CSV table of C-alpha atoms in Angstrom, one decimal:
chain,number,residue,atom,x,y,z
D,13,MET,CA,3.7,20.6,-31.1
D,14,SER,CA,4.3,21.6,-27.5
D,15,ASN,CA,1.7,24.3,-27.4
D,16,LYS,CA,-2.0,23.6,-28.0
D,17,THR,CA,-4.5,26.3,-28.7
D,18,ILE,CA,-7.9,25.6,-27.1
D,19,LYS,CA,-10.7,25.7,-29.6
D,20,THR,CA,-13.3,23.5,-27.8
D,21,ALA,CA,-14.1,23.0,-24.1
D,22,LEU,CA,-16.4,20.8,-22.0
D,23,ILE,CA,-17.4,22.4,-18.7
D,24,SER,CA,-19.5,20.5,-16.1
D,25,VAL,CA,-18.9,21.4,-12.5
D,26,TYR,CA,-20.5,21.1,-9.1
D,27,HIS,CA,-18.8,24.2,-7.6
D,28,LYS,CA,-19.4,27.2,-9.8
D,29,ASN,CA,-17.5,29.8,-7.7
D,30,GLY,CA,-15.0,31.6,-9.8
D,31,LEU,CA,-16.1,30.0,-13.1
D,32,ASP,CA,-17.4,33.2,-14.7
D,33,PRO,CA,-14.0,34.8,-15.6
D,34,ILE,CA,-13.0,31.5,-17.2
D,35,VAL,CA,-16.2,31.4,-19.3
D,36,GLN,CA,-15.9,35.0,-20.4
D,37,GLU,CA,-12.3,34.5,-21.4
D,38,LEU,CA,-13.1,31.4,-23.4
D,39,SER,CA,-15.9,33.2,-25.1
D,40,LYS,CA,-13.6,36.1,-25.9
D,41,LEU,CA,-11.2,33.6,-27.5
D,42,GLY,CA,-13.9,32.1,-29.6
D,43,VAL,CA,-13.8,28.7,-27.9
D,44,GLU,CA,-16.8,26.5,-28.6
D,45,ILE,CA,-18.3,25.4,-25.2
D,46,PHE,CA,-20.2,22.2,-24.4
D,47,SER,CA,-22.0,21.8,-21.1
D,48,THR,CA,-24.6,20.0,-19.1
D,49,GLY,CA,-27.4,20.6,-16.6
D,50,GLY,CA,-26.8,23.3,-14.0
D,51,THR,CA,-23.5,24.3,-15.5
D,52,GLN,CA,-25.1,24.9,-18.9
D,53,LYS,CA,-27.8,27.1,-17.3
D,54,TYR,CA,-25.1,29.0,-15.3
D,55,ILE,CA,-23.1,29.7,-18.5
D,56,GLU,CA,-26.3,30.8,-20.4
D,57,ASN,CA,-27.1,33.2,-17.6
D,58,THR,CA,-23.7,34.9,-18.1
D,59,GLY,CA,-24.7,35.6,-21.7
D,60,VAL,CA,-22.2,33.2,-23.2
D,61,GLU,CA,-23.2,30.8,-26.0
D,62,VAL,CA,-23.1,27.2,-24.9
D,63,ILE,CA,-24.0,23.9,-26.7
D,64,PRO,CA,-25.9,21.3,-24.6
D,65,VAL,CA,-24.1,17.9,-24.4
D,66,GLU,CA,-27.4,16.3,-25.4
D,67,THR,CA,-27.1,18.1,-28.8
D,68,LEU,CA,-23.8,16.5,-29.4
D,69,THR,CA,-24.7,13.0,-28.2
D,70,SER,CA,-28.3,12.9,-29.3
D,71,TYR,CA,-29.0,11.4,-25.9
D,72,PRO,CA,-30.7,13.0,-22.9
D,73,SER,CA,-29.5,12.9,-19.3
D,74,ILE,CA,-31.0,9.7,-17.9
D,75,LEU,CA,-31.3,7.8,-14.6
D,76,GLY,CA,-31.9,11.0,-12.6
D,77,GLY,CA,-28.7,12.5,-13.9
D,78,ARG,CA,-26.5,9.5,-13.2
D,79,VAL,CA,-25.7,9.2,-16.9
D,80,LYS,CA,-25.0,12.5,-18.8
D,81,THR,CA,-21.5,12.5,-20.4
D,82,LEU,CA,-20.7,8.8,-20.6
D,83,HIS,CA,-20.8,8.6,-24.4
D,84,PRO,CA,-18.3,7.9,-27.2
D,85,LYS,CA,-18.9,11.4,-28.7
D,86,ILE,CA,-17.6,12.9,-25.5
D,87,PHE,CA,-14.8,10.5,-24.6
D,88,GLY,CA,-13.7,10.1,-28.2
D,89,GLY,CA,-13.2,13.8,-28.5
D,90,ILE,CA,-11.2,13.9,-25.3
D,91,LEU,CA,-9.0,10.8,-25.8
D,92,SER,CA,-8.3,11.2,-29.5
D,93,ARG,CA,-4.6,11.5,-30.4
D,94,ARG,CA,-4.3,14.5,-32.7
D,95,ASP,CA,-1.2,13.1,-34.4
D,96,ASN,CA,-2.7,9.7,-35.0
D,97,ASP,CA,-4.2,9.4,-38.5
D,98,SER,CA,-6.5,6.5,-37.5
D,99,ASP,CA,-7.9,8.5,-34.6
D,100,VAL,CA,-8.4,11.6,-36.7
D,101,ALA,CA,-10.2,9.5,-39.4
D,102,GLU,CA,-12.5,7.9,-36.9
D,103,LEU,CA,-13.5,11.3,-35.4
D,104,SER,CA,-14.4,12.3,-38.9
D,105,THR,CA,-16.4,9.2,-39.7
D,106,TYR,CA,-18.5,9.4,-36.5
D,107,ASP,CA,-18.7,13.2,-36.5
D,108,ILE,CA,-17.0,13.6,-33.1
D,109,PRO,CA,-15.5,17.0,-32.3
D,110,GLU,CA,-12.0,17.3,-30.7
D,111,ILE,CA,-12.3,18.5,-27.1
D,112,ASP,CA,-9.3,20.5,-26.1
D,113,LEU,CA,-10.2,21.6,-22.6
D,114,VAL,CA,-12.1,19.7,-19.9
D,115,ILE,CA,-13.2,21.6,-16.8
D,116,VAL,CA,-14.8,19.2,-14.4
D,117,ASP,CA,-14.9,18.9,-10.6
D,118,LEU,CA,-16.2,16.1,-8.4
D,119,TYR,CA,-19.3,15.7,-6.3
D,120,PRO,CA,-18.5,16.6,-2.6
D,121,PHE,CA,-18.3,13.1,-1.4
D,122,GLU,CA,-16.0,13.8,1.6
D,123,GLU,CA,-18.0,16.8,2.8
D,124,THR,CA,-21.2,14.7,2.5
D,125,VAL,CA,-19.7,12.0,4.7
D,126,LYS,CA,-18.4,14.5,7.3
D,127,ALA,CA,-21.9,16.1,7.4
D,128,GLY,CA,-23.3,12.8,8.7
D,129,SER,CA,-25.6,12.4,5.8
D,130,SER,CA,-27.5,9.2,5.1
D,131,GLU,CA,-25.9,6.3,3.2
D,132,GLU,CA,-28.2,7.0,0.3
D,133,GLU,CA,-27.1,10.6,0.1
D,134,ILE,CA,-23.4,9.6,0.4
D,135,ILE,CA,-23.6,7.0,-2.3
D,136,GLU,CA,-25.2,9.5,-4.7
D,137,LYS,CA,-22.2,11.7,-4.2
D,138,ILE,CA,-19.9,9.1,-5.6
D,139,ASP,CA,-19.0,10.7,-8.9
D,140,ILE,CA,-18.9,8.5,-12.0
D,141,GLY,CA,-19.0,10.8,-15.1
D,142,GLY,CA,-16.8,13.4,-13.5
D,143,ILE,CA,-14.0,11.1,-12.4
D,144,SER,CA,-14.0,9.4,-15.8
D,145,LEU,CA,-13.8,12.7,-17.7
D,146,ILE,CA,-10.9,13.8,-15.5
D,147,ARG,CA,-8.9,10.6,-15.9
D,148,ALA,CA,-9.5,10.6,-19.7
D,149,ALA,CA,-8.4,14.2,-20.1
D,150,ALA,CA,-5.4,13.7,-17.8
D,151,LYS,CA,-4.3,10.6,-19.7
D,152,ASN,CA,-4.4,12.5,-23.0
D,153,PHE,CA,-2.5,15.5,-21.6
D,154,SER,CA,-0.4,15.5,-24.8
D,155,ASP,CA,-3.4,17.0,-26.5
D,156,THR,CA,-6.0,17.9,-23.8
D,157,THR,CA,-5.9,20.3,-20.9
D,158,VAL,CA,-7.8,19.2,-17.7
D,159,ILE,CA,-8.9,21.4,-14.8
D,160,SER,CA,-10.2,19.3,-11.9
D,161,SER,CA,-10.6,21.9,-9.2
D,162,MET,CA,-11.8,25.5,-8.8
D,163,ASN,CA,-8.4,26.0,-7.1
D,164,GLN,CA,-6.9,25.8,-10.6
D,165,TYR,CA,-9.1,28.5,-12.2
D,166,GLY,CA,-6.7,31.3,-11.4
D,167,LYS,CA,-3.8,29.5,-13.0
D,168,LEU,CA,-5.7,28.6,-16.1
D,169,LEU,CA,-7.0,32.1,-16.5
D,170,SER,CA,-3.5,33.5,-16.3
D,171,ILE,CA,-2.3,31.1,-18.9
D,172,LEU,CA,-5.2,31.8,-21.3
D,173,GLN,CA,-4.7,35.5,-21.1
D,174,ALA,CA,-0.9,35.4,-21.4
D,175,ASN,CA,-0.8,33.0,-24.3
D,176,ASN,CA,-3.9,33.9,-26.3
D,177,GLY,CA,-5.7,30.6,-25.4
D,178,SER,CA,-2.6,28.4,-25.8
D,179,VAL,CA,-1.4,25.9,-23.2
D,180,SER,CA,2.1,24.4,-23.2
D,181,LEU,CA,2.9,20.7,-22.8
D,182,GLU,CA,4.5,21.3,-19.5
D,183,GLU,CA,1.5,23.1,-18.2
D,184,ARG,CA,-0.9,20.4,-19.5
D,185,LYS,CA,1.2,17.7,-17.8
D,186,ASN,CA,1.2,19.6,-14.5
D,187,PHE,CA,-2.6,19.9,-14.7
D,188,ALA,CA,-2.8,16.2,-15.4
D,189,LYS,CA,-0.6,15.4,-12.4
D,190,GLU,CA,-2.8,17.5,-10.1
D,191,SER,CA,-5.9,15.8,-11.5
D,192,PHE,CA,-4.5,12.3,-10.8
D,193,LEU,CA,-3.7,13.5,-7.2
D,194,GLN,CA,-7.3,14.7,-7.0
D,195,SER,CA,-8.8,11.5,-8.3
D,196,SER,CA,-6.5,9.4,-6.0
D,197,HIS,CA,-7.6,11.3,-3.0
D,198,TYR,CA,-11.3,11.1,-4.0
D,199,ASP,CA,-11.1,7.3,-4.5
D,200,THR,CA,-9.2,6.9,-1.3
D,201,GLU,CA,-12.0,8.7,0.6
D,202,ILE,CA,-14.6,6.4,-0.9
D,203,PHE,CA,-12.5,3.4,0.0
D,204,LYS,CA,-12.1,4.7,3.6
D,205,TYR,CA,-15.8,5.2,3.9
D,206,PHE,CA,-16.5,1.6,2.9
D,207,VAL,CA,-13.7,0.1,5.1
D,208,SER,CA,-14.5,2.1,8.2
D,209,SER,CA,-15.7,5.5,9.2
D,210,ASP,CA,-12.7,5.8,11.6
D,211,VAL,CA,-10.2,5.6,8.7
D,212,ASN,CA,-11.4,9.0,7.5
D,213,LYS,CA,-8.8,10.5,9.7
D,214,ALA,CA,-5.9,8.4,8.5
D,215,VAL,CA,-4.4,10.4,5.7
D,216,ASP,CA,-5.3,13.6,3.8
D,217,PHE,CA,-3.6,13.1,0.4
D,218,ASN,CA,-4.6,16.6,-0.6
D,219,GLN,CA,-2.2,18.1,1.9
D,220,LYS,CA,1.4,17.3,0.9
D,221,SER,CA,4.6,18.7,2.3
D,222,GLN,CA,8.0,17.9,0.8
D,223,LEU,CA,10.6,17.1,3.5
D,224,ARG,CA,14.3,17.9,3.3
D,225,TYR,CA,14.8,14.3,2.6
D,226,GLY,CA,13.6,10.9,3.7
D,227,GLU,CA,15.1,8.5,6.3
D,228,ASN,CA,18.5,9.2,4.7
D,229,PRO,CA,19.8,12.2,2.7
D,230,HIS,CA,19.8,10.2,-0.6
D,231,GLN,CA,16.0,9.4,-0.2
D,232,LYS,CA,13.2,11.8,-1.1
D,233,GLY,CA,10.5,12.3,1.5
D,234,TRP,CA,7.0,13.8,1.8
D,235,PHE,CA,4.4,14.1,4.5
D,236,PHE,CA,0.7,13.8,3.6
D,237,GLY,CA,-1.6,15.2,6.3
D,238,ASP,CA,-2.4,18.3,8.3
D,239,LEU,CA,0.3,18.9,11.0
D,240,ASP,CA,-1.2,22.3,11.8
D,241,GLY,CA,-4.4,20.5,12.9
D,242,PHE,CA,-2.4,18.6,15.4
D,243,PHE,CA,0.3,21.0,16.6
D,244,ASP,CA,1.0,24.7,17.1
D,245,LYS,CA,4.6,25.1,16.1
D,246,LEU,CA,6.1,27.8,18.2
D,247,HIS,CA,9.7,27.7,17.3
D,248,GLY,CA,12.4,25.9,15.4
D,249,LYS,CA,13.4,24.4,12.1
D,250,ALA,CA,11.2,22.2,9.8
D,251,LEU,CA,10.5,18.7,11.1
D,252,SER,CA,12.4,16.0,9.2
D,253,TYR,CA,11.2,12.5,8.2
D,254,ASN,CA,12.9,11.0,11.2
D,255,ASN,CA,11.6,13.7,13.5
D,256,LEU,CA,8.1,12.9,12.4
D,257,LEU,CA,8.5,9.2,13.1
D,258,ASP,CA,9.8,10.0,16.6
D,259,VAL,CA,7.1,12.6,17.3
D,260,ASP,CA,4.5,10.1,16.3
D,261,ALA,CA,6.0,7.5,18.7
D,262,ALA,CA,6.2,10.1,21.5
D,263,VAL,CA,2.6,11.2,21.1
D,264,ASN,CA,1.3,7.7,21.1
D,265,LEU,CA,3.4,6.8,24.1
D,266,MET,CA,2.3,9.8,26.1
D,267,LEU,CA,-1.3,9.2,25.4
D,268,GLU,CA,-1.0,6.3,27.8
D,269,PHE,CA,-0.1,8.8,30.6
D,270,LYS,CA,-2.4,11.7,29.7
D,271,ASP,CA,-4.4,11.4,32.9
D,272,ASP,CA,-1.5,10.5,35.2
D,273,LYS,CA,0.6,12.6,37.4
D,274,PRO,CA,3.3,14.8,35.7
D,275,THR,CA,5.1,12.4,33.3
D,276,PHE,CA,8.1,13.1,31.1
D,277,ALA,CA,9.5,10.9,28.3
D,278,ILE,CA,12.6,11.1,26.1
D,279,LEU,CA,12.6,9.1,22.9
D,280,LYS,CA,15.2,8.1,20.4
D,281,HIS,CA,14.6,6.1,17.2
D,282,ASN,CA,10.9,5.6,18.2
D,283,ASN,CA,11.7,4.0,21.6
D,284,ALA,CA,11.7,5.5,25.1
D,285,CYS,CA,15.1,5.8,26.5
D,286,GLY,CA,13.8,7.7,29.6
D,287,LEU,CA,10.5,8.0,31.3
D,288,ALA,CA,9.3,8.9,34.7
D,289,THR,CA,6.1,9.9,36.6
D,290,ARG,CA,6.4,12.2,39.6
D,291,GLU,CA,4.5,14.7,41.7
D,292,HIS,CA,6.4,17.5,40.0
D,293,LEU,CA,7.4,17.8,36.4
D,294,LEU,CA,11.0,18.9,37.1
D,295,ASP,CA,11.5,15.6,39.0
D,296,ALA,CA,9.8,13.6,36.2
D,297,TYR,CA,12.2,15.2,33.7
D,298,ASN,CA,15.3,14.6,35.8
D,299,ASP,CA,14.4,11.0,36.4
D,300,ALA,CA,13.6,10.4,32.8
D,301,LEU,CA,17.0,11.8,31.8
D,302,ALA,CA,18.7,9.7,34.4
D,303,GLY,CA,17.3,6.6,32.7
D,304,ASP,CA,19.8,7.0,29.8
D,305,PRO,CA,21.5,10.4,29.6
D,306,VAL,CA,23.6,9.2,26.7
D,307,SER,CA,20.8,8.2,24.4
D,308,ALA,CA,18.9,11.4,25.4
D,309,PHE,CA,21.3,13.5,23.3
D,310,GLY,CA,19.4,14.6,20.1
D,311,GLY,CA,16.2,13.0,21.4
D,312,ILE,CA,12.5,13.9,21.3
D,313,LEU,CA,11.1,15.2,24.6
D,314,ILE,CA,7.4,15.1,25.6
D,315,SER,CA,5.4,16.0,28.7
D,316,ASN,CA,1.8,15.3,29.6
D,317,THR,CA,1.5,18.7,31.3
D,318,GLU,CA,2.6,22.3,30.9
D,319,ILE,CA,6.3,22.9,30.9
D,320,ASP,CA,7.4,25.4,33.5
D,321,VAL,CA,10.5,27.5,33.6
D,322,ALA,CA,12.3,25.3,36.2
D,323,THR,CA,11.9,22.3,33.9
D,324,ALA,CA,12.8,24.4,30.8
D,325,ASN,CA,16.1,25.5,32.4
D,326,GLU,CA,17.1,21.8,32.8
D,327,ILE,CA,15.9,20.9,29.3
D,328,HIS,CA,18.0,23.8,27.9
D,329,LYS,CA,21.2,22.1,29.1
D,330,LEU,CA,20.4,19.1,26.8
D,331,PHE,CA,20.8,19.1,23.0
D,332,CYS,CA,17.4,17.9,21.8
D,333,GLU,CA,15.6,18.0,18.5
D,334,VAL,CA,11.9,18.5,19.6
D,335,VAL,CA,10.0,19.4,22.8
D,336,ILE,CA,6.3,18.6,22.9
D,337,ALA,CA,3.8,19.6,25.6
D,338,PRO,CA,0.2,20.7,26.0
D,339,SER,CA,1.5,24.2,26.8
D,340,PHE,CA,4.5,26.2,27.9
D,341,THR,CA,4.7,29.0,30.3
D,342,ALA,CA,5.9,32.3,28.9
D,343,GLU,CA,9.1,32.1,30.9
D,344,ALA,CA,9.7,28.5,29.7
D,345,LEU,CA,9.3,29.5,26.1
D,346,THR,CA,11.9,32.3,26.5
D,347,VAL,CA,14.4,29.8,27.8
D,348,LEU,CA,13.7,27.1,25.2
D,349,LYS,CA,13.8,29.5,22.3
D,350,GLY,CA,17.4,30.1,23.2
D,351,LYS,CA,18.4,27.3,20.7
D,352,LYS,CA,17.2,28.5,17.2
D,353,ASN,CA,16.7,25.1,15.7
D,354,ARG,CA,15.0,23.4,18.6
D,355,VAL,CA,11.4,22.6,17.6
D,356,LEU,CA,8.7,23.5,20.2
D,357,LEU,CA,5.3,22.0,19.6
D,358,VAL,CA,2.1,22.6,21.5
D,359,GLN,CA,-0.1,19.5,21.1
D,360,LYS,CA,-3.8,20.2,20.4
D,361,GLN,CA,-6.7,18.1,21.4
D,362,PHE,CA,-6.9,15.6,18.6
D,363,GLU,CA,-8.3,12.1,18.0
D,364,LEU,CA,-5.8,9.8,16.3
D,365,PRO,CA,-6.9,7.4,13.6
D,366,ALA,CA,-8.1,4.1,14.8
D,367,GLN,CA,-6.3,2.2,12.0
D,368,GLN,CA,-2.8,1.9,10.7
D,369,TYR,CA,-1.4,0.9,7.4
D,370,ARG,CA,2.0,0.5,5.8
D,371,THR,CA,3.3,-0.4,2.4
D,372,ILE,CA,4.8,-3.9,1.9
D,373,LEU,CA,5.9,-5.6,-1.3
D,374,ASN,CA,3.4,-4.6,-3.9
D,375,GLY,CA,0.5,-4.0,-1.5
D,376,ILE,CA,-0.6,-2.5,1.8
D,377,LEU,CA,-1.0,-4.0,5.3
D,378,PHE,CA,-3.9,-2.5,7.2
D,379,GLN,CA,-4.8,-3.1,10.8
D,380,ASP,CA,-6.6,-1.7,13.8
D,381,LYS,CA,-4.3,0.1,16.2
D,382,ASP,CA,-3.3,-1.5,19.5
D,383,ASN,CA,-5.7,0.4,21.7
D,384,VAL,CA,-5.6,-2.0,24.6
D,385,THR,CA,-3.9,-0.6,27.7
D,386,ASP,CA,-3.2,-3.2,30.4
D,387,LYS,CA,-5.1,-2.3,33.6
D,388,LYS,CA,-4.7,-3.8,37.0
D,389,GLU,CA,-8.3,-4.9,36.9
D,390,ASP,CA,-7.3,-7.2,34.0
D,391,PHE,CA,-4.4,-8.8,35.8
D,392,VAL,CA,-4.6,-12.5,36.6
D,393,THR,CA,-2.1,-13.5,39.3
D,394,ALA,CA,-0.5,-16.8,38.0
D,395,THR,CA,1.7,-17.5,41.0
D,396,ILE,CA,1.3,-18.2,44.6
D,397,LYS,CA,2.8,-14.9,45.5
D,398,ALA,CA,0.8,-11.8,44.5
D,399,PRO,CA,2.3,-8.4,43.8
D,400,THR,CA,1.9,-5.6,46.3
D,401,ALA,CA,-0.1,-2.4,45.5
D,402,ASN,CA,3.1,-0.5,44.7
D,403,GLU,CA,4.4,-3.3,42.5
D,404,ILE,CA,1.1,-3.3,40.7
D,405,ASP,CA,1.4,0.4,39.9
D,406,ASP,CA,4.9,-0.3,38.5
D,407,LEU,CA,3.6,-3.2,36.5
D,408,VAL,CA,1.0,-0.9,34.9
D,409,PHE,CA,3.7,1.7,34.2
D,410,ALA,CA,6.1,-0.9,32.7
D,411,SER,CA,3.4,-2.4,30.6
D,412,LYS,CA,2.5,1.0,29.0
D,413,VAL,CA,6.2,1.5,28.1
D,414,CYS,CA,6.5,-2.0,26.8
D,415,LYS,CA,3.5,-1.6,24.5
D,416,HIS,CA,5.3,1.2,22.7
D,417,THR,CA,8.8,-0.3,22.5
D,418,LYS,CA,10.0,-2.3,19.5
D,419,SER,CA,9.8,-6.1,19.7
D,420,ASN,CA,11.3,-8.2,21.1
D,421,THR,CA,11.4,-6.1,24.2
D,422,ILE,CA,11.8,-6.3,27.9
D,423,VAL,CA,11.2,-3.3,30.1
D,424,LEU,CA,12.5,-2.8,33.7
D,425,ALA,CA,10.9,-0.2,35.9
D,426,LYS,CA,10.9,0.8,39.5
D,427,ASN,CA,8.9,3.5,41.5
D,428,GLY,CA,7.4,5.0,38.4
D,429,GLN,CA,10.7,5.2,36.5
D,430,LEU,CA,12.0,3.4,33.4
D,431,LEU,CA,15.3,1.9,34.4
D,432,ALA,CA,16.1,0.3,31.1
D,433,SER,CA,14.6,-1.6,28.2
D,434,GLY,CA,15.9,-4.1,25.7
D,435,THR,CA,14.6,-3.0,22.3
D,436,GLY,CA,14.2,-4.7,18.9
D,437,GLN,CA,16.1,-7.9,19.8
D,438,THR,CA,15.7,-11.2,18.0
D,439,SER,CA,15.3,-13.1,21.2
D,440,ARG,CA,13.6,-12.2,24.5
D,441,VAL,CA,16.6,-13.3,26.5
D,442,ASP,CA,18.8,-10.9,24.5
D,443,ALA,CA,16.4,-8.1,25.2
D,444,LEU,CA,16.5,-8.9,28.9
D,445,ARG,CA,20.3,-9.0,29.0
D,446,GLN,CA,20.4,-5.7,27.1
D,447,ALA,CA,18.1,-4.1,29.6
D,448,ILE,CA,20.0,-5.4,32.6
D,449,HIS,CA,23.3,-4.2,31.2
D,450,LYS,CA,21.9,-0.7,30.5
D,451,ALA,CA,20.4,-0.4,33.9
D,452,LYS,CA,23.6,-1.4,35.6
D,453,SER,CA,25.7,0.9,33.4
D,454,PHE,CA,23.7,3.8,34.9
D,455,ASN,CA,24.0,2.5,38.4
D,456,PHE,CA,20.4,1.5,39.0
D,457,ASP,CA,19.6,-1.0,41.7
D,458,LEU,CA,17.4,-3.7,40.2
D,459,ASN,CA,16.4,-5.2,43.6
D,460,GLY,CA,12.6,-4.5,43.8
D,461,ALA,CA,12.3,-3.6,40.1
D,462,VAL,CA,9.5,-5.1,37.9
D,463,MET,CA,9.9,-6.7,34.5
D,464,ALA,CA,7.4,-6.4,31.6
D,465,SER,CA,7.5,-8.4,28.4
D,466,ASP,CA,5.6,-7.7,25.2
D,467,ALA,CA,4.9,-11.4,24.6
D,468,PHE,CA,4.8,-14.7,26.6
D,469,PHE,CA,7.9,-16.6,27.8
D,470,PRO,CA,8.2,-20.0,26.0
D,471,PHE,CA,10.8,-21.0,28.6
D,472,PRO,CA,11.6,-20.0,32.2
D,473,ASP,CA,15.0,-18.6,31.3
D,474,CYS,CA,13.9,-14.9,31.4
D,475,VAL,CA,12.3,-15.2,34.9
D,476,GLU,CA,15.3,-17.0,36.1
D,477,ILE,CA,17.8,-14.4,34.8
D,478,ALA,CA,15.6,-11.6,36.2
D,479,ASN,CA,15.2,-13.2,39.6
D,480,LYS,CA,19.0,-13.6,40.0
D,481,GLU,CA,19.2,-9.8,39.5
D,482,GLY,CA,16.8,-9.1,42.3
D,483,ILE,CA,13.6,-8.6,40.1
D,484,LYS,CA,10.7,-10.2,42.0
D,485,THR,CA,7.7,-9.1,40.0
D,486,VAL,CA,6.8,-9.9,36.4
D,487,ILE,CA,4.0,-9.0,33.9
D,488,GLN,CA,3.5,-10.8,30.7
D,489,PRO,CA,0.6,-11.8,28.4
D,490,GLY,CA,0.8,-15.5,29.1
D,491,GLY,CA,-0.5,-18.0,26.6
D,492,SER,CA,2.5,-20.3,26.0
D,493,ILE,CA,1.9,-24.0,26.1
D,494,LYS,CA,4.9,-24.0,28.4
D,495,ASP,CA,3.6,-21.2,30.8
D,496,GLN,CA,3.7,-23.7,33.7
D,497,LEU,CA,7.5,-23.9,33.5
D,498,SER,CA,7.8,-20.1,34.2
D,499,ILE,CA,5.1,-20.3,36.9
D,500,ASP,CA,6.8,-23.2,38.6
D,501,TYR,CA,10.1,-21.3,38.7
D,502,CYS,CA,8.5,-18.2,40.1
D,503,ASN,CA,6.7,-20.2,42.8
D,504,ASP,CA,9.9,-22.0,43.7
D,505,HIS,CA,11.7,-18.6,44.1
D,506,GLU,CA,8.9,-16.4,45.5
D,507,VAL,CA,8.5,-14.3,42.4
D,508,ALA,CA,5.1,-12.7,41.7
D,509,MET,CA,3.9,-13.0,38.1
D,510,VAL,CA,0.7,-11.7,36.5
D,511,PHE,CA,-0.8,-12.5,33.1
D,512,THR,CA,-2.6,-9.8,31.0
D,513,GLY,CA,-3.9,-12.0,28.2
D,514,THR,CA,-2.9,-9.4,25.7
D,515,ARG,CA,0.2,-9.5,23.5
D,516,HIS,CA,1.8,-6.2,22.4
D,517,PHE,CA,4.1,-6.9,19.5
D,518,LYS,CA,5.4,-3.7,17.8
D,519,HIS,CA,7.4,-4.1,14.6
């Protein structure tokens, strides 16, 4: 039968807020209630009759409360299949009552970790009995209703009152689904605690938003996390899956420039197509746009400082999906809100997770983020000729962009402006040729530009090609067994080259 009338219930909860109306309704319906410890006393204080679990199991709570409900007379009653003759016979043989409703929540593990409690206190908040009861009841949703959070009390109460204590199969299955989400989140938080405290900020599986679609319209998509904790959305349509990928890339890139002079970046498909640092934000925007005004169409824009009305007026001329800044002046907002779908985001102060993970095959890849930013103090000049002070500034600039561009990549920059980059190429030479072609197509003079590479040069071909275009300063990690070939070419042609010692692959 689709509908199941609740005749017995097991209630054992840590959080008791809002439990009283449920207990009163169950009592009114004549439901037999089993309970433990503090929950049992709470129910008794409401005047409702309750049977201690110990009476059912003939076993006391032991090990300081670590073992209370882990008993066949409890789990047999929850997991028994009501339409299975063998299950029904075994319940009769061992005098096990069917348990139709399980109301159990979990110890506040996540809150205990966030409170900075001792490891002993944290470990004691790893729920064993509760998570087992929830999973058992959720597994047997065909016969059992499971409530795993006080947030579900209102829904359960409405169902009980509307249907005289009966719960439909669809309702039971939905409760089961929510319970497995709850248990998944709980176990993930425990895993994250043991892996690293920093990972606690990686994903909040309790906060789920369905997106219009995934990467393409035929794919479903969701976002798990708290966007409102990171941004104040001031205007525009809902962010899409691809928007979120680009926003993430933009935020991570601009973090490299958070303490610099006004800097503006334009991104497309997770890569910067324009970026510039200037004394004034308007100039930074104009020079970022000049880097690739074609790719900028439909892009993601981000600033490291407040967007003023002069800059907003220029931005408004461009079709763009999202604009991100620490703040906007009132006049700038008025202008930018002129396009109803344009998303305007104010980025809050927020620490990003220190780890990253992605699904592959039938598992997960997990790694520390690339938190190394190449600084001039770390540069080792590998050639006879050393870069000038201005060239060093451009090398730092180009290296920051290079770190956040898909590999293989070559970045060309000059005077605090991205001239072009070769992105996601299968060879470094192809990446360089792509960057040179793009720079020339937008009429940039490469004489005096610098070149950054995300990985070492196994051959001198890239420095040779760059030198012939007038590029006389290079930054790369170094570390190839054939580094000397590139060094020799640079020395023979008066090219300055520095090594950083740090590779920045990005896939």
